[in-house]
Coordinates of C-alpha atoms and ligand atoms in Angstrom, one line a residue:
M1 CA -34.1 19.0 2.3
S2 CA -30.6 18.2 4.2
H3 CA -31.1 15.8 6.5
R4 CA -29.1 15.6 10.1
L5 CA -26.9 12.7 9.6
I6 CA -26.0 14.6 6.2
E7 CA -25.3 17.8 7.4
R8 CA -23.2 16.0 10.5
L9 CA -20.3 14.8 7.8
A10 CA -19.4 18.0 7.4
T11 CA -18.4 18.4 10.6
K12 CA -16.0 15.6 10.9
Y13 CA -12.9 15.7 11.2
I14 CA -11.4 14.9 7.4
P15 CA -14.3 16.3 5.8
R16 CA -13.7 19.9 7.6
L17 CA -9.9 19.7 6.9
I18 CA -10.5 19.0 3.3
S19 CA -13.1 22.1 2.9
E20 CA -11.0 24.0 4.8
L21 CA -7.7 23.6 2.5
E22 CA -10.0 23.5 -0.4
S23 CA -11.2 27.0 0.5
K24 CA -7.7 28.4 0.4
S25 CA -6.6 26.3 -2.8
I26 CA -3.5 24.5 -0.7
S27 CA -5.2 21.3 -0.8
P28 CA -2.9 18.3 -1.8
F29 CA -6.2 15.8 -1.8
Y30 CA -8.9 15.1 -4.8
R31 CA -6.3 16.7 -7.3
T32 CA -6.9 15.9 -10.8
M33 CA -4.4 14.4 -13.0
Q34 CA -5.0 14.7 -16.7
S35 CA -2.3 12.4 -17.3
A36 CA -1.5 9.8 -14.6
V37 CA 1.3 7.0 -15.3
G38 CA 4.9 7.6 -16.2
S39 CA 7.8 9.9 -14.1
S40 CA 6.2 12.9 -15.1
V41 CA 2.3 13.8 -15.0
Q42 CA 0.1 16.3 -16.0
L43 CA -1.3 17.6 -12.7
E44 CA -4.7 20.0 -14.0
D45 CA -2.6 22.6 -16.3
R46 CA 0.7 21.8 -15.1
Q47 CA 3.5 19.0 -15.9
V48 CA 5.1 17.9 -12.9
M49 CA 7.4 15.4 -12.0
M50 CA 5.6 12.0 -10.6
F51 CA 7.4 11.0 -6.8
G52 CA 3.7 10.1 -4.9
S53 CA 2.6 7.4 -6.6
N54 CA 2.9 3.3 -6.2
N55 CA 3.4 2.9 -9.5
Y56 CA 6.8 1.4 -8.3
L57 CA 8.0 -0.9 -11.1
G58 CA 6.8 1.5 -13.6
L59 CA 4.6 -1.1 -15.1
A60 CA 0.9 0.8 -15.4
S61 CA 2.2 1.9 -18.5
E62 CA 4.3 -1.0 -19.4
A63 CA 3.1 -1.8 -23.2
R64 CA 2.4 -5.7 -22.8
V65 CA 0.2 -5.0 -19.4
L66 CA -1.6 -2.4 -21.6
H67 CA -2.2 -4.5 -24.7
S68 CA -2.8 -7.4 -22.1
A69 CA -5.7 -5.4 -20.7
N70 CA -7.2 -4.7 -24.1
T71 CA -7.2 -8.4 -25.2
G72 CA -9.3 -9.0 -21.7
I73 CA -11.8 -6.2 -22.2
H74 CA -12.3 -7.7 -25.8
Q75 CA -12.7 -11.2 -24.8
F76 CA -14.6 -11.0 -21.9
G77 CA -16.3 -7.1 -21.6
S78 CA -16.0 -4.1 -19.8
A79 CA -17.3 -5.9 -16.8
T80 CA -18.0 -9.9 -15.5
T81 CA -21.1 -7.8 -13.9
G82 CA -21.4 -10.8 -10.9
S83 CA -20.1 -12.2 -7.8
R84 CA -17.2 -14.8 -7.7
L85 CA -19.3 -16.7 -6.6
L86 CA -22.0 -17.0 -9.5
N87 CA -21.1 -15.7 -12.9
G88 CA -18.2 -13.5 -12.2
S89 CA -15.7 -16.0 -12.4
V90 CA -13.9 -15.8 -15.9
Q91 CA -10.7 -17.7 -17.2
L92 CA -9.0 -14.8 -16.5
H93 CA -9.7 -15.1 -12.8
V94 CA -8.6 -18.8 -12.8
D95 CA -5.1 -17.8 -14.8
I96 CA -4.1 -15.4 -12.2
E97 CA -4.7 -17.3 -9.3
E98 CA -2.8 -19.9 -10.5
R99 CA 0.3 -17.9 -11.6
L100 CA 0.3 -16.2 -8.2
A101 CA 0.3 -19.5 -6.6
Q102 CA 3.1 -20.9 -8.6
W103 CA 5.0 -17.7 -7.7
Y104 CA 4.4 -18.2 -4.1
G105 CA 4.8 -21.8 -3.8
T106 CA 1.6 -22.1 -2.3
D107 CA -1.6 -24.4 -2.5
G108 CA -3.9 -21.5 -4.1
A109 CA -4.2 -17.8 -4.4
L110 CA -8.0 -16.0 -4.6
V111 CA -8.3 -12.2 -6.5
F112 CA -10.5 -9.9 -4.7
T113 CA -11.6 -6.6 -6.6
S114 CA -8.5 -4.4 -4.1
G115 CA -5.9 -5.0 -1.9
Y116 CA -8.6 -3.0 1.0
T117 CA -11.3 -5.8 -0.1
A118 CA -8.8 -8.5 0.3
N119 CA -8.1 -7.7 3.8
V120 CA -11.4 -7.1 4.9
G121 CA -12.5 -10.2 3.4
A122 CA -10.4 -12.2 4.7
I123 CA -9.6 -11.1 7.8
G124 CA -13.3 -10.4 8.4
A125 CA -13.6 -14.6 7.9
L126 CA -11.2 -15.7 9.9
L127 CA -12.0 -14.0 12.8
G128 CA -14.8 -14.5 14.9
R129 CA -16.7 -12.2 18.3
E130 CA -14.4 -14.9 20.2
S131 CA -11.2 -14.1 18.4
T132 CA -8.0 -11.8 18.9
A133 CA -6.3 -9.4 16.6
V134 CA -2.7 -8.4 17.3
V135 CA -1.5 -5.7 15.2
D136 CA 1.1 -3.4 14.8
A137 CA -0.2 0.4 15.6
Y138 CA 0.8 1.7 11.9
A139 CA -1.2 -1.5 10.2
H140 CA -3.1 0.0 7.3
A141 CA -7.0 0.8 7.5
S142 CA -8.2 -2.1 5.8
I143 CA -6.6 -4.0 8.4
I144 CA -8.2 -2.4 11.1
D145 CA -11.4 -2.6 9.3
G146 CA -11.4 -6.2 8.5
V147 CA -11.1 -6.6 12.7
R148 CA -13.8 -4.2 12.9
Q149 CA -16.5 -6.4 10.6
S150 CA -15.2 -9.7 12.4
G151 CA -16.3 -8.5 15.9
A152 CA -13.1 -9.4 17.2
R153 CA -10.8 -7.7 19.8
L154 CA -8.4 -5.5 18.6
K155 CA -5.4 -5.2 20.4
W156 CA -2.1 -3.3 19.3
F157 CA 1.5 -3.2 19.8
E158 CA 3.8 -0.6 19.5
H159 CA 5.0 -0.4 15.7
N160 CA 7.6 -2.7 15.1
S161 CA 8.3 -3.0 18.4
V162 CA 8.9 -7.1 19.1
D163 CA 8.8 -6.7 22.9
S164 CA 5.3 -5.0 23.0
L165 CA 4.0 -8.0 20.5
R166 CA 5.1 -10.2 22.8
A167 CA 3.8 -8.5 25.8
A168 CA 0.5 -7.9 24.1
I169 CA 0.2 -11.9 23.0
A170 CA 1.3 -12.6 26.6
E171 CA -1.9 -10.3 27.8
V172 CA -4.2 -12.5 25.5
G173 CA -3.1 -15.9 26.9
D174 CA -4.8 -18.5 25.1
T175 CA -3.6 -18.1 21.5
S176 CA -5.9 -20.5 20.1
E177 CA -7.8 -17.6 18.6
T178 CA -5.4 -15.1 18.1
M179 CA -3.9 -13.9 14.7
V180 CA -1.1 -11.7 14.6
I181 CA -1.3 -9.0 11.3
V182 CA 1.6 -7.0 9.9
D183 CA 2.6 -4.8 7.2
G184 CA 5.7 -6.1 5.2
L185 CA 6.2 -2.3 4.1
Y186 CA 4.7 0.4 6.2
S187 CA 2.8 2.8 3.8
M188 CA 3.0 6.1 4.8
E189 CA 6.3 5.7 7.0
G190 CA 8.1 3.7 4.4
S191 CA 9.3 1.6 7.8
L192 CA 10.1 -2.5 7.2
S193 CA 8.6 -4.9 9.5
P194 CA 11.0 -7.0 11.9
L195 CA 9.5 -10.1 10.2
A196 CA 12.2 -12.6 11.6
D197 CA 11.4 -11.6 15.0
I198 CA 7.7 -11.3 14.8
V199 CA 7.4 -15.1 12.9
S200 CA 9.0 -16.4 16.1
V201 CA 7.3 -14.6 18.8
T202 CA 4.4 -15.4 17.0
K203 CA 4.8 -19.0 16.0
G204 CA 6.2 -19.6 19.2
A205 CA 2.7 -18.5 20.8
G206 CA 1.2 -20.7 18.5
A207 CA -0.7 -17.6 17.0
L208 CA -1.6 -17.1 13.3
L209 CA 0.2 -15.2 11.1
M210 CA -0.9 -12.6 8.6
V211 CA 1.3 -10.4 6.5
D212 CA 0.2 -7.4 4.3
E213 CA 2.6 -7.3 1.4
A214 CA 0.8 -4.6 -0.6
H215 CA 3.8 -2.4 -1.1
S216 CA 6.7 -4.9 -0.6
L217 CA 5.9 -7.2 -3.3
G218 CA 7.7 -7.1 -6.7
I219 CA 10.3 -5.1 -5.0
Y220 CA 11.8 -7.3 -2.5
G221 CA 13.0 -10.6 -2.4
P222 CA 15.2 -13.0 -4.6
N223 CA 11.8 -13.5 -6.4
R224 CA 10.3 -10.5 -5.8
R225 CA 7.6 -12.0 -3.5
G226 CA 7.9 -9.4 -0.8
W227 CA 9.4 -8.6 2.2
A228 CA 8.6 -12.0 3.8
E229 CA 11.2 -13.5 1.4
E230 CA 13.6 -10.7 2.2
C231 CA 13.6 -12.0 5.2
G232 CA 13.4 -15.9 4.6
V233 CA 10.4 -16.5 6.5
L234 CA 7.8 -16.4 3.3
D235 CA 7.0 -20.4 4.3
E236 CA 6.0 -19.1 8.2
V237 CA 3.6 -16.7 7.0
D238 CA 0.1 -18.3 7.3
V239 CA -1.9 -15.8 5.4
L240 CA -0.2 -13.7 2.7
M241 CA -2.0 -10.8 1.4
G242 CA -1.1 -8.7 -2.1
S243 CA -2.4 -5.7 -3.9
L244 CA -2.3 -5.5 -7.6
S245 CA -2.9 -2.1 -7.0
K246 CA 0.8 -1.0 -7.0
G247 CA 4.4 -2.4 -7.9
L248 CA 1.9 -4.5 -10.5
G249 CA 0.5 -1.7 -11.9
S250 CA -3.3 -2.7 -12.4
T251 CA -6.0 -2.7 -9.6
G252 CA -6.8 -5.5 -7.4
G253 CA -5.7 -7.7 -4.2
F254 CA -5.3 -11.5 -3.2
I255 CA -4.8 -13.5 -0.7
A256 CA -2.0 -17.0 -1.2
G257 CA -2.2 -19.8 1.5
N258 CA -2.9 -23.3 1.8
A259 CA -5.9 -25.4 0.3
E260 CA -7.4 -25.1 3.4
L261 CA -7.6 -21.3 3.8
I262 CA -8.4 -20.9 0.1
A263 CA -11.2 -22.9 0.3
G264 CA -12.6 -21.7 3.5
L265 CA -12.4 -18.2 2.0
R266 CA -13.8 -19.1 -1.4
G267 CA -17.0 -19.8 1.1
A268 CA -16.6 -16.8 4.1
A269 CA -14.9 -14.1 2.6
R270 CA -18.0 -11.5 2.4
S271 CA -16.0 -9.0 -0.4
L272 CA -15.8 -11.9 -2.2
I273 CA -19.2 -13.0 -2.3
F274 CA -21.1 -9.4 -2.1
S275 CA -19.5 -7.7 -4.6
T276 CA -18.6 -8.0 -8.7
S277 CA -15.7 -9.7 -9.1
A278 CA -12.4 -7.5 -10.5
T279 CA -12.9 -6.5 -14.2
P280 CA -11.4 -8.8 -17.3
A281 CA -9.0 -5.2 -17.9
S282 CA -7.8 -5.4 -14.0
V283 CA -7.0 -9.1 -13.9
A284 CA -5.4 -9.5 -17.3
A285 CA -3.2 -6.5 -17.0
A286 CA -1.8 -7.9 -13.7
N287 CA -1.6 -11.2 -15.0
E288 CA 0.9 -9.8 -17.7
A289 CA 2.7 -7.8 -14.8
V290 CA 3.0 -11.0 -12.4
R291 CA 4.3 -12.7 -15.5
I292 CA 7.1 -9.8 -16.1
V293 CA 7.8 -9.4 -12.3
M294 CA 8.5 -13.5 -11.8
G295 CA 11.1 -13.3 -14.9
E296 CA 14.1 -11.8 -15.3
E297 CA 13.0 -8.4 -16.3
G298 CA 11.1 -7.9 -12.8
K299 CA 14.9 -8.3 -11.5
I300 CA 16.1 -5.5 -13.5
L301 CA 13.2 -3.3 -12.3
A302 CA 13.3 -4.2 -8.7
A303 CA 17.3 -3.5 -8.8
R304 CA 16.8 -0.1 -10.4
V305 CA 14.0 0.7 -8.2
E306 CA 16.6 -0.3 -5.5
E307 CA 19.6 1.6 -7.3
S308 CA 17.2 5.0 -7.1
A309 CA 15.8 4.4 -3.8
R310 CA 19.5 4.5 -2.2
T311 CA 20.4 7.4 -4.8
L312 CA 17.6 9.8 -3.7
T313 CA 17.6 9.1 -0.1
G314 CA 21.9 9.4 0.0
L315 CA 21.0 12.8 -2.3
L316 CA 18.1 14.2 0.3
V317 CA 20.4 13.3 3.0
D318 CA 23.6 15.0 1.4
K319 CA 21.1 18.2 1.4
G320 CA 20.7 17.6 5.0
V321 CA 16.8 16.9 4.8
N322 CA 15.8 14.7 7.5
V323 CA 14.7 11.5 5.9
E324 CA 13.7 8.9 8.5
G325 CA 15.1 5.9 8.8
A326 CA 18.2 6.8 5.9
T327 CA 20.6 4.8 7.8
G328 CA 18.1 1.3 7.9
H329 CA 17.5 -0.6 5.3
W330 CA 16.3 1.2 1.8
S331 CA 13.0 1.6 1.2
P332 CA 11.3 2.6 -2.2
I333 CA 9.0 4.8 -0.1
I334 CA 11.3 7.9 1.7
P335 CA 9.3 9.0 4.4
I336 CA 10.3 13.1 5.4
V337 CA 8.5 13.3 8.9
I338 CA 7.4 16.9 9.2
G339 CA 5.4 16.8 12.4
D340 CA 3.0 19.7 12.2
D341 CA 0.1 19.4 9.4
D342 CA 0.6 22.9 8.4
R343 CA 3.7 23.2 7.9
T344 CA 3.5 20.0 5.9
V345 CA 0.7 21.1 3.6
E346 CA 3.2 24.4 3.3
I347 CA 6.1 22.6 2.0
W348 CA 4.1 20.2 0.3
N349 CA 2.8 23.3 -2.3
E350 CA 6.1 24.9 -2.5
I351 CA 7.1 21.5 -3.9
L352 CA 4.3 21.5 -6.3
R353 CA 5.5 24.7 -7.4
G354 CA 8.9 23.7 -8.1
G355 CA 7.5 21.1 -10.3
A356 CA 7.5 17.7 -8.4
Y357 CA 4.4 15.8 -7.1
V358 CA 5.2 13.8 -4.0
G359 CA 2.8 11.7 -1.6
V360 CA 1.3 13.6 1.6
A361 CA 0.4 11.9 5.3
L362 CA -1.8 13.7 8.0
H363 CA -3.2 13.0 11.0
P364 CA -5.0 10.1 11.2
A365 CA -3.1 8.4 8.3
V366 CA -0.2 8.6 10.7
P367 CA -0.1 9.6 14.6
R368 CA -0.6 13.5 15.5
D369 CA 2.6 15.4 15.1
R370 CA 4.0 13.0 12.6
A371 CA 3.0 14.8 9.4
L372 CA 5.0 13.7 6.5
L373 CA 6.0 13.7 2.9
R374 CA 6.1 10.4 1.4
V375 CA 8.6 10.3 -1.6
C376 CA 8.1 7.4 -4.0
I377 CA 10.3 5.8 -6.2
S378 CA 9.3 4.0 -9.5
A379 CA 11.8 2.2 -12.1
A380 CA 10.3 4.9 -14.8
H381 CA 12.3 7.5 -12.8
S382 CA 15.9 8.3 -14.7
S383 CA 18.8 9.5 -12.7
D384 CA 18.0 13.2 -14.0
D385 CA 14.8 12.9 -12.5
L386 CA 16.0 11.8 -8.6
V387 CA 18.8 15.1 -8.9
K388 CA 15.9 17.5 -10.1
V389 CA 13.6 16.1 -7.1
A390 CA 16.2 16.3 -4.5
E391 CA 17.0 20.2 -5.6
V392 CA 13.2 20.8 -5.7
I393 CA 12.4 19.2 -2.2
S394 CA 15.6 20.7 -0.5
N395 CA 14.8 24.3 -1.7
A396 CA 10.8 24.2 -0.8
L397 CA 12.1 23.1 3.0
V398 CA 14.5 26.0 2.9
T399 CA 12.1 28.4 1.4
T400 CA 9.7 27.7 3.4
A401 CA 11.7 27.6 6.9
T402 CA 12.2 31.5 6.3
R403 CA 8.7 32.7 5.9
Ligands
PLP501 C1 -0.5 -2.2 3.6 C2 -2.0 -1.7 2.5 N1 -2.4 -2.5 2.6 C3 -3.7 -2.7 1.7 C4 -4.2 -1.5 0.7 C5 -5.2 -1.9 -0.1 O1 -4.8 -2.2 -1.3 P1 -5.8 -1.8 -2.6 O2 -5.2 -0.4 -2.6 O3 -5.6 -2.5 -3.9 O4 -7.1 -1.8 -2.0 C6 -3.5 -0.5 0.9 C7 -3.4 0.4 0.0 O5 -3.0 1.7 0.0 C8 -1.9 -0.9 1.9 O6 -1.3 0.7 2.0

């Protein structure tokens, strides 16, 4: 027997959208990958070039990363079967936290089961009902969910607008209970935060600063620690969040910061305490990936991502494709804003027919009328892949425009 609460799910916006697209066999969502990593993957019954994953450095299939995951499983089992607070902290967690703290030059780091739970746990613990979170309008959903868990007041500022941030902080008044939260690299739009100015406004007002480096870590900065390092303001970030699930080719998340922050979160982050800790395989894989990224090989991989991102952006622009922000700083996420949801889905399907998988973001992942294709670079791509995908994308745009 059904229940009103279950029936109501189907009337909600996103479930309705997904089932409508699935009924027409044009859905970009929940497609099944038969092989998931590398520059080419098998999506259901077809082989396609992969330009929609967050495997920026190609580490999700790197032999030493896989070997480390295997060793982790053999030594510690398939799961920890406990929370970090109790029996779920194994030596692998301690090892990676020491390595992350050494990399970031912080007193400590704390590893969560995902970047999502790192954000929710940290923000939920730091803020209370009396606090205010001042958040960029394009910030990731996990940041919003963390603020919701905390019960703090949520105050938006316009995406990447320092003036809007200044105005929002001024409206708060007393900033002793205020945290400003931004992403380094925005996951859907590929835009980069004006961090130097954000630091100066936030610190000038006496507020705390949290930066989500989920997508920028491993890619930017002389030591590949992310966008704050590239902007020369890493030391100004009070709460640094990173994901192990993107450039590092594993699954998990972390917070790096001073001893007081880490000690406090160990006791107060609900997502850390009330959930089983990250699996031995994930942590061991990530630990090896961090080792690679920290060293000379990491420098080569990041340089390759930069070169490929610049090349593909150039190829698309040359073909008349409207790449948003193409004249700004390079980004491994190349956004092609289409606007209308239906047309974006149509173009996405045409690109798939042409032999490439790209990401897609519809409302509410992006603002209404800003539906976009999200083309992601990986160090695993060859220059031939870049030329081919530019061709496939521009052909799809032309073919669908004349329908
Ligand atoms: C900006 C940002 N923060 C946090 C997360 C969550 O990270 P994870 O995938 O490790 O849960 C994501 C994931 O998409 C993200 O894009």
